[in-house]
Tab-separated table of C-alpha atoms in Angstrom:
chain	number	residue	atom	x	y	z
A	1	UNK	CA	-0.067	0.035	-0.037
A	2	UNK	CA	1.406	3.354	-0.940
A	3	UNK	CA	2.084	5.896	1.842
A	4	UNK	CA	0.775	9.390	1.133
A	5	UNK	CA	3.288	12.063	2.002
A	6	UNK	CA	1.829	15.620	2.791
A	7	UNK	CA	4.619	18.222	1.768
A	8	UNK	CA	5.395	20.391	4.763
A	9	UNK	CA	6.024	23.593	2.978
A	10	UNK	CA	2.753	23.948	1.380
A	11	UNK	CA	1.061	23.046	4.517
A	12	UNK	CA	2.991	25.931	6.148
A	13	UNK	CA	2.077	28.220	3.151
A	14	UNK	CA	-1.547	27.390	3.575
A	15	UNK	CA	-1.423	27.699	7.185
A	16	UNK	CA	0.158	31.086	6.790
A	17	UNK	CA	-2.469	32.136	4.518
A	18	UNK	CA	-4.859	31.565	7.123
A	19	UNK	CA	-3.055	33.256	10.006
A	20	UNK	CA	-2.063	36.333	8.238
A	21	UNK	CA	-5.580	37.356	8.258
A	22	UNK	CA	-7.345	37.387	4.919
A	23	UNK	CA	-4.767	39.135	2.774
A	24	UNK	CA	-5.189	36.514	0.162
A	25	UNK	CA	-8.299	35.292	-1.825
A	26	UNK	CA	-9.974	31.910	-1.301
A	27	UNK	CA	-8.951	31.016	-4.747
A	28	UNK	CA	-5.361	31.527	-4.062
A	29	UNK	CA	-5.552	29.377	-1.041
A	30	UNK	CA	-7.187	26.541	-3.028
A	31	UNK	CA	-4.380	27.052	-5.684
A	32	UNK	CA	-1.743	26.663	-2.789
A	33	UNK	CA	-3.364	23.626	-1.544
A	34	UNK	CA	-3.573	22.027	-5.082
A	35	UNK	CA	0.244	22.758	-5.257
A	36	UNK	CA	0.899	20.809	-2.148
A	37	UNK	CA	-1.145	17.933	-3.368
A	38	UNK	CA	0.716	17.987	-6.722
A	39	UNK	CA	4.121	18.198	-4.990
A	40	UNK	CA	3.454	15.201	-2.737
A	41	UNK	CA	2.568	13.066	-5.739
A	42	UNK	CA	5.573	14.305	-7.662
A	43	UNK	CA	7.967	13.763	-4.778
A	44	UNK	CA	6.746	10.266	-4.171
A	45	UNK	CA	7.038	9.452	-7.870
A	46	UNK	CA	10.416	10.997	-8.085
A	47	UNK	CA	11.855	9.165	-5.305
A	48	UNK	CA	10.311	5.890	-6.717
A	49	UNK	CA	11.923	6.629	-10.206
A	50	UNK	CA	15.316	7.085	-8.359
A	51	UNK	CA	15.120	3.636	-7.015
A	52	UNK	CA	13.719	1.985	-10.157
A	53	UNK	CA	16.265	3.535	-12.413
A	54	UNK	CA	19.107	2.589	-10.160
A	55	UNK	CA	17.907	-1.094	-9.987
A	56	UNK	CA	17.326	-1.172	-13.680
A	57	UNK	CA	20.662	0.174	-14.401
A	58	UNK	CA	22.501	-2.294	-12.140
A	59	UNK	CA	20.388	-5.131	-13.585
A	60	UNK	CA	21.361	-4.115	-17.153
A	61	UNK	CA	24.980	-4.004	-15.965
A	62	UNK	CA	24.813	-7.569	-14.478
A	63	UNK	CA	23.319	-8.901	-17.678
A	64	UNK	CA	26.016	-7.245	-19.819
A	65	UNK	CA	28.883	-8.626	-17.600
A	66	UNK	CA	26.964	-12.276	-17.488
A	67	UNK	CA	27.270	-12.311	-21.350
A	68	UNK	CA	31.185	-11.998	-21.070
A	69	UNK	CA	31.792	-14.060	-17.973
A	70	UNK	CA	29.584	-15.702	-15.349
A	71	UNK	CA	29.424	-13.752	-12.099
A	72	UNK	CA	30.017	-14.975	-8.585
A	73	UNK	CA	27.761	-14.102	-5.616
A	74	UNK	CA	30.325	-11.668	-4.243
A	75	UNK	CA	30.308	-9.877	-7.767
A	76	UNK	CA	26.520	-9.699	-7.549
A	77	UNK	CA	26.426	-8.380	-3.865
A	78	UNK	CA	29.225	-5.667	-4.730
A	79	UNK	CA	27.072	-4.301	-7.586
A	80	UNK	CA	23.848	-4.460	-5.996
A	81	UNK	CA	25.156	-2.636	-2.767
A	82	UNK	CA	24.538	0.763	-4.467
A	83	UNK	CA	20.879	-0.201	-4.874
A	84	UNK	CA	20.479	-1.008	-1.200
A	85	UNK	CA	22.187	2.369	-0.155
A	86	UNK	CA	19.894	4.323	-2.382
A	87	UNK	CA	16.677	2.528	-1.085
A	88	UNK	CA	17.884	3.382	2.419
A	89	UNK	CA	18.413	7.117	1.393
A	90	UNK	CA	15.022	7.229	-0.245
A	91	UNK	CA	13.381	5.734	2.864
A	92	UNK	CA	15.182	8.380	5.299
A	93	UNK	CA	14.026	11.077	2.981
A	94	UNK	CA	10.484	10.004	3.129
A	95	UNK	CA	10.771	9.786	6.906
A	96	UNK	CA	12.352	13.319	7.025
A	97	UNK	CA	9.366	14.701	4.913
A	98	UNK	CA	6.797	12.985	7.235
A	99	UNK	CA	8.494	14.546	10.257
A	100	UNK	CA	8.277	18.013	8.535
A	101	UNK	CA	4.683	17.564	7.677
A	102	UNK	CA	3.938	16.751	11.170
A	103	UNK	CA	5.699	19.645	12.547
A	104	UNK	CA	3.665	22.063	10.415
A	105	UNK	CA	0.424	20.197	11.347
A	106	UNK	CA	1.328	20.893	14.895
A	107	UNK	CA	1.949	24.581	14.105
A	108	UNK	CA	-1.586	24.632	12.811
A	109	UNK	CA	-2.864	23.100	16.065
A	110	UNK	CA	-0.731	25.543	18.174
A	111	UNK	CA	-2.371	28.575	16.506
A	112	UNK	CA	-5.869	27.417	17.419
A	113	UNK	CA	-5.174	25.553	20.561
A	114	UNK	CA	-6.351	26.311	24.094
A	115	UNK	CA	-3.568	24.177	25.461
A	116	UNK	CA	-0.441	25.444	23.756
A	117	UNK	CA	1.822	23.883	26.311
A	118	UNK	CA	0.812	20.366	25.294
A	119	UNK	CA	1.282	21.228	21.527
A	120	UNK	CA	4.721	22.730	22.304
A	121	UNK	CA	5.851	19.487	24.068
A	122	UNK	CA	4.771	17.653	21.013
A	123	UNK	CA	6.709	19.831	18.582
A	124	UNK	CA	9.788	19.379	20.847
A	125	UNK	CA	9.730	15.563	20.177
A	126	UNK	CA	8.965	16.080	16.352
A	127	UNK	CA	11.891	18.412	16.198
A	128	UNK	CA	14.171	16.100	18.048
A	129	UNK	CA	13.558	13.180	15.725
A	130	UNK	CA	13.747	15.560	12.543
A	131	UNK	CA	17.304	16.742	13.669
A	132	UNK	CA	18.287	13.119	14.045
A	133	UNK	CA	17.128	12.060	10.602
A	134	UNK	CA	18.367	15.271	9.003
A	135	UNK	CA	21.845	15.125	10.478
A	136	UNK	CA	22.169	11.510	9.315
A	137	UNK	CA	20.950	12.606	5.769
A	138	UNK	CA	23.687	15.423	5.780
A	139	UNK	CA	26.618	13.326	7.194
A	140	UNK	CA	25.922	10.068	5.425
A	141	UNK	CA	25.437	11.417	2.014
A	142	UNK	CA	28.729	13.574	1.382
A	143	UNK	CA	29.047	11.810	-2.105
A	144	UNK	CA	25.700	13.496	-3.118
A	145	UNK	CA	25.966	16.835	-1.195
A	146	UNK	CA	29.396	18.024	-2.507
A	147	UNK	CA	29.468	21.353	-0.927
A	148	UNK	CA	28.655	21.096	2.772
A	149	UNK	CA	28.916	24.963	3.107
A	150	UNK	CA	25.544	25.377	1.857
A	151	UNK	CA	24.398	24.471	5.253
A	152	UNK	CA	26.556	27.036	7.022
A	153	UNK	CA	24.932	30.238	5.877
A	154	UNK	CA	21.274	29.638	6.808
A	155	UNK	CA	20.300	32.431	9.332
A	156	UNK	CA	17.221	33.117	11.450
A	157	UNK	CA	14.347	34.719	9.645
A	158	UNK	CA	12.366	37.761	10.829
A	159	UNK	CA	8.995	36.519	11.588
A	160	UNK	CA	6.212	38.839	10.233
A	161	UNK	CA	4.525	41.277	12.879
A	162	UNK	CA	1.171	39.927	11.497
A	163	UNK	CA	1.900	36.562	13.206
A	164	UNK	CA	1.152	36.574	16.970
A	165	UNK	CA	0.996	34.628	20.097
A	166	UNK	CA	2.328	31.125	20.650
A	167	UNK	CA	2.590	30.576	16.921
A	168	UNK	CA	4.913	33.493	16.453
A	169	UNK	CA	6.968	32.378	19.295
A	170	UNK	CA	7.350	28.995	17.897
A	171	UNK	CA	8.426	30.198	14.560
A	172	UNK	CA	11.012	32.681	16.052
A	173	UNK	CA	12.339	29.728	17.974
A	174	UNK	CA	12.808	27.205	15.220
A	175	UNK	CA	12.594	28.718	11.840
A	176	UNK	CA	16.462	28.343	11.206
A	177	UNK	CA	16.074	24.783	12.109
A	178	UNK	CA	13.400	24.327	9.548
A	179	UNK	CA	15.049	26.101	6.905
A	180	UNK	CA	18.086	23.947	7.374
A	181	UNK	CA	15.891	20.869	6.881
A	182	UNK	CA	14.210	22.189	3.877
A	183	UNK	CA	17.706	22.939	2.431
A	184	UNK	CA	18.727	19.400	3.163
A	185	UNK	CA	15.739	18.131	1.163
A	186	UNK	CA	16.465	20.477	-1.690
A	187	UNK	CA	20.083	19.560	-2.007
A	188	UNK	CA	19.411	15.869	-1.908
A	189	UNK	CA	16.497	16.007	-4.405
A	190	UNK	CA	18.690	17.953	-6.745
A	191	UNK	CA	21.501	15.401	-6.553
A	192	UNK	CA	18.953	12.489	-7.127
A	193	UNK	CA	17.597	14.192	-10.105
A	194	UNK	CA	21.061	14.337	-11.686
A	195	UNK	CA	21.674	10.718	-10.634
A	196	UNK	CA	18.471	9.543	-12.356
A	197	UNK	CA	19.619	11.337	-15.514
A	198	UNK	CA	22.885	9.360	-15.412
A	199	UNK	CA	21.193	6.054	-14.512
A	200	UNK	CA	18.691	6.540	-17.483
A	201	UNK	CA	21.394	7.225	-19.882
A	202	UNK	CA	23.391	3.992	-18.845
A	203	UNK	CA	20.149	2.183	-19.159
A	204	UNK	CA	19.429	3.619	-22.499
A	205	UNK	CA	22.778	2.577	-23.843
A	206	UNK	CA	22.713	-0.958	-22.495
A	207	UNK	CA	19.257	-1.640	-23.537
A	208	UNK	CA	20.072	-0.368	-26.998
A	209	UNK	CA	22.802	-2.966	-27.322
A	210	UNK	CA	20.597	-5.798	-25.801
A	211	UNK	CA	17.324	-4.968	-27.461
A	212	UNK	CA	18.077	-3.280	-30.727
A	213	UNK	CA	21.826	-3.921	-31.872
A	214	UNK	CA	22.200	-7.496	-30.893
A	215	UNK	CA	18.866	-8.781	-32.607
A	216	UNK	CA	20.124	-7.210	-35.768
A	217	UNK	CA	23.470	-9.053	-35.420
A	218	UNK	CA	21.767	-12.462	-35.084
A	219	UNK	CA	21.661	-14.655	-38.190
A	220	UNK	CA	17.990	-15.055	-37.866
A	221	UNK	CA	15.319	-12.546	-38.920
A	222	UNK	CA	13.842	-10.280	-36.289
A	223	UNK	CA	10.419	-11.862	-35.228
A	224	UNK	CA	8.447	-8.725	-34.535
A	225	UNK	CA	9.743	-5.793	-36.561
A	226	UNK	CA	7.081	-3.389	-35.498
A	227	UNK	CA	8.095	-4.160	-31.777
A	228	UNK	CA	11.656	-3.625	-32.564
A	229	UNK	CA	11.128	-0.140	-34.195
A	230	UNK	CA	9.015	0.793	-31.283
A	231	UNK	CA	11.689	-0.247	-28.700
A	232	UNK	CA	14.299	1.662	-30.662
A	233	UNK	CA	12.196	4.711	-30.962
A	234	UNK	CA	11.545	4.733	-27.154
A	235	UNK	CA	15.233	4.127	-26.237
A	236	UNK	CA	16.654	6.800	-28.454
A	237	UNK	CA	14.130	9.487	-27.041
A	238	UNK	CA	14.695	8.430	-23.408
A	239	UNK	CA	17.734	10.561	-22.953
A	240	UNK	CA	15.682	13.599	-23.942
A	241	UNK	CA	13.233	12.677	-21.334
A	242	UNK	CA	15.815	12.328	-18.681
A	243	UNK	CA	17.146	15.726	-19.352
A	244	UNK	CA	13.556	17.096	-19.040
A	245	UNK	CA	13.348	15.474	-15.752
A	246	UNK	CA	16.581	17.062	-14.341
A	247	UNK	CA	15.415	20.423	-15.402
A	248	UNK	CA	11.831	19.990	-14.066
A	249	UNK	CA	12.829	18.589	-10.693
A	250	UNK	CA	14.821	21.730	-9.919
A	251	UNK	CA	11.555	23.576	-9.251
A	252	UNK	CA	11.151	21.556	-6.084
A	253	UNK	CA	13.896	23.569	-4.425
A	254	UNK	CA	11.713	26.748	-4.716
A	255	UNK	CA	9.546	25.618	-1.764
A	256	UNK	CA	12.273	26.667	0.654
A	257	UNK	CA	12.058	30.285	-0.272
A	258	UNK	CA	8.355	30.176	-0.532
A	259	UNK	CA	8.353	29.267	3.141
A	260	UNK	CA	10.687	32.067	3.934
A	261	UNK	CA	8.598	34.598	1.987
A	262	UNK	CA	5.382	33.535	3.838
A	263	UNK	CA	7.028	33.665	7.272
A	264	UNK	CA	8.382	37.140	6.578
A	265	UNK	CA	5.033	38.415	5.294
A	266	UNK	CA	5.883	38.633	1.595
A	267	UNK	CA	3.488	37.177	-1.124
A	268	UNK	CA	3.801	36.735	-4.886
A	269	UNK	CA	0.892	35.289	-6.712
A	270	UNK	CA	2.642	35.091	-10.081
A	271	UNK	CA	5.392	33.073	-8.520
A	272	UNK	CA	2.820	30.510	-7.167
A	273	UNK	CA	1.329	30.352	-10.626
A	274	UNK	CA	4.765	29.583	-12.151
A	275	UNK	CA	5.330	26.992	-9.413
A	276	UNK	CA	1.977	25.150	-10.150
A	277	UNK	CA	3.082	24.935	-13.928
A	278	UNK	CA	6.519	23.577	-12.947
A	279	UNK	CA	5.126	20.861	-10.868
A	280	UNK	CA	2.633	19.883	-13.631
A	281	UNK	CA	5.634	19.850	-16.078
A	282	UNK	CA	7.380	17.532	-13.551
A	283	UNK	CA	4.434	15.252	-13.266
A	284	UNK	CA	4.194	14.940	-17.056
A	285	UNK	CA	7.848	14.014	-17.425
A	286	UNK	CA	7.471	11.379	-14.680
A	287	UNK	CA	4.477	9.881	-16.337
A	288	UNK	CA	6.615	9.466	-19.401
A	289	UNK	CA	9.307	7.458	-17.575
A	290	UNK	CA	6.781	4.979	-15.954
A	291	UNK	CA	6.849	1.278	-17.423
A	292	UNK	CA	4.269	0.813	-20.144
A	293	UNK	CA	1.471	-1.384	-19.053
């Protein structure tokens, strides 16, 4: 059963829309909520494609090696080790995102709660777990996050004077921590999109050899010529789709600055419109990469 992930930044954005006191229309609020739903779907599918493309690439490599010489069990385990590492990373990223989502849901509770102390206690527990997962992601993925200095310059935000009470106190206390965790997600997602592009290129080259070139070199006639043509066309256009995916997925990083704008009391409807378009483009590219039924 698929686990639904609620993207934390849009939860925060929608929440800020409510708490800043009617300065935005109902239509814009719905637009932000839709962006959150679309992002959640895109993030899930992007992470799934990262795993699928890595496993497919290593499987193609194993088959390629097997045509030259039989592999040993140790050879297999060594090559499949990167698959396991990526699956572990993706699972941590999903946990990280669930914790961020829970934090923002608690912020919403805090704003309307008659017992803020209880909510603040719950927030403290979530932040503790979030810090642990985030620190693990930053330390254990130096191969993906090349420049660790990107985490050093994150300062505290000036919370808008329109936000008051326990909510304002909480945001003033932890906004720097949340910005750090959002930056962690952004850096890892950018790296994963580049990695997916590389894996898809390798898959394309190996499958072209196995499914297109080798059948032509066989002395027997290709049984299904139409299927061969379709396979060749799909493989030769796959690299273009992979490049589109890398470009489209960069838009996910915009959520960090959107959160900052809303905390600091700024708004930009045109930017939200652009973001919605970017998310739709990303979902469209992801759909192209899904296996055909």
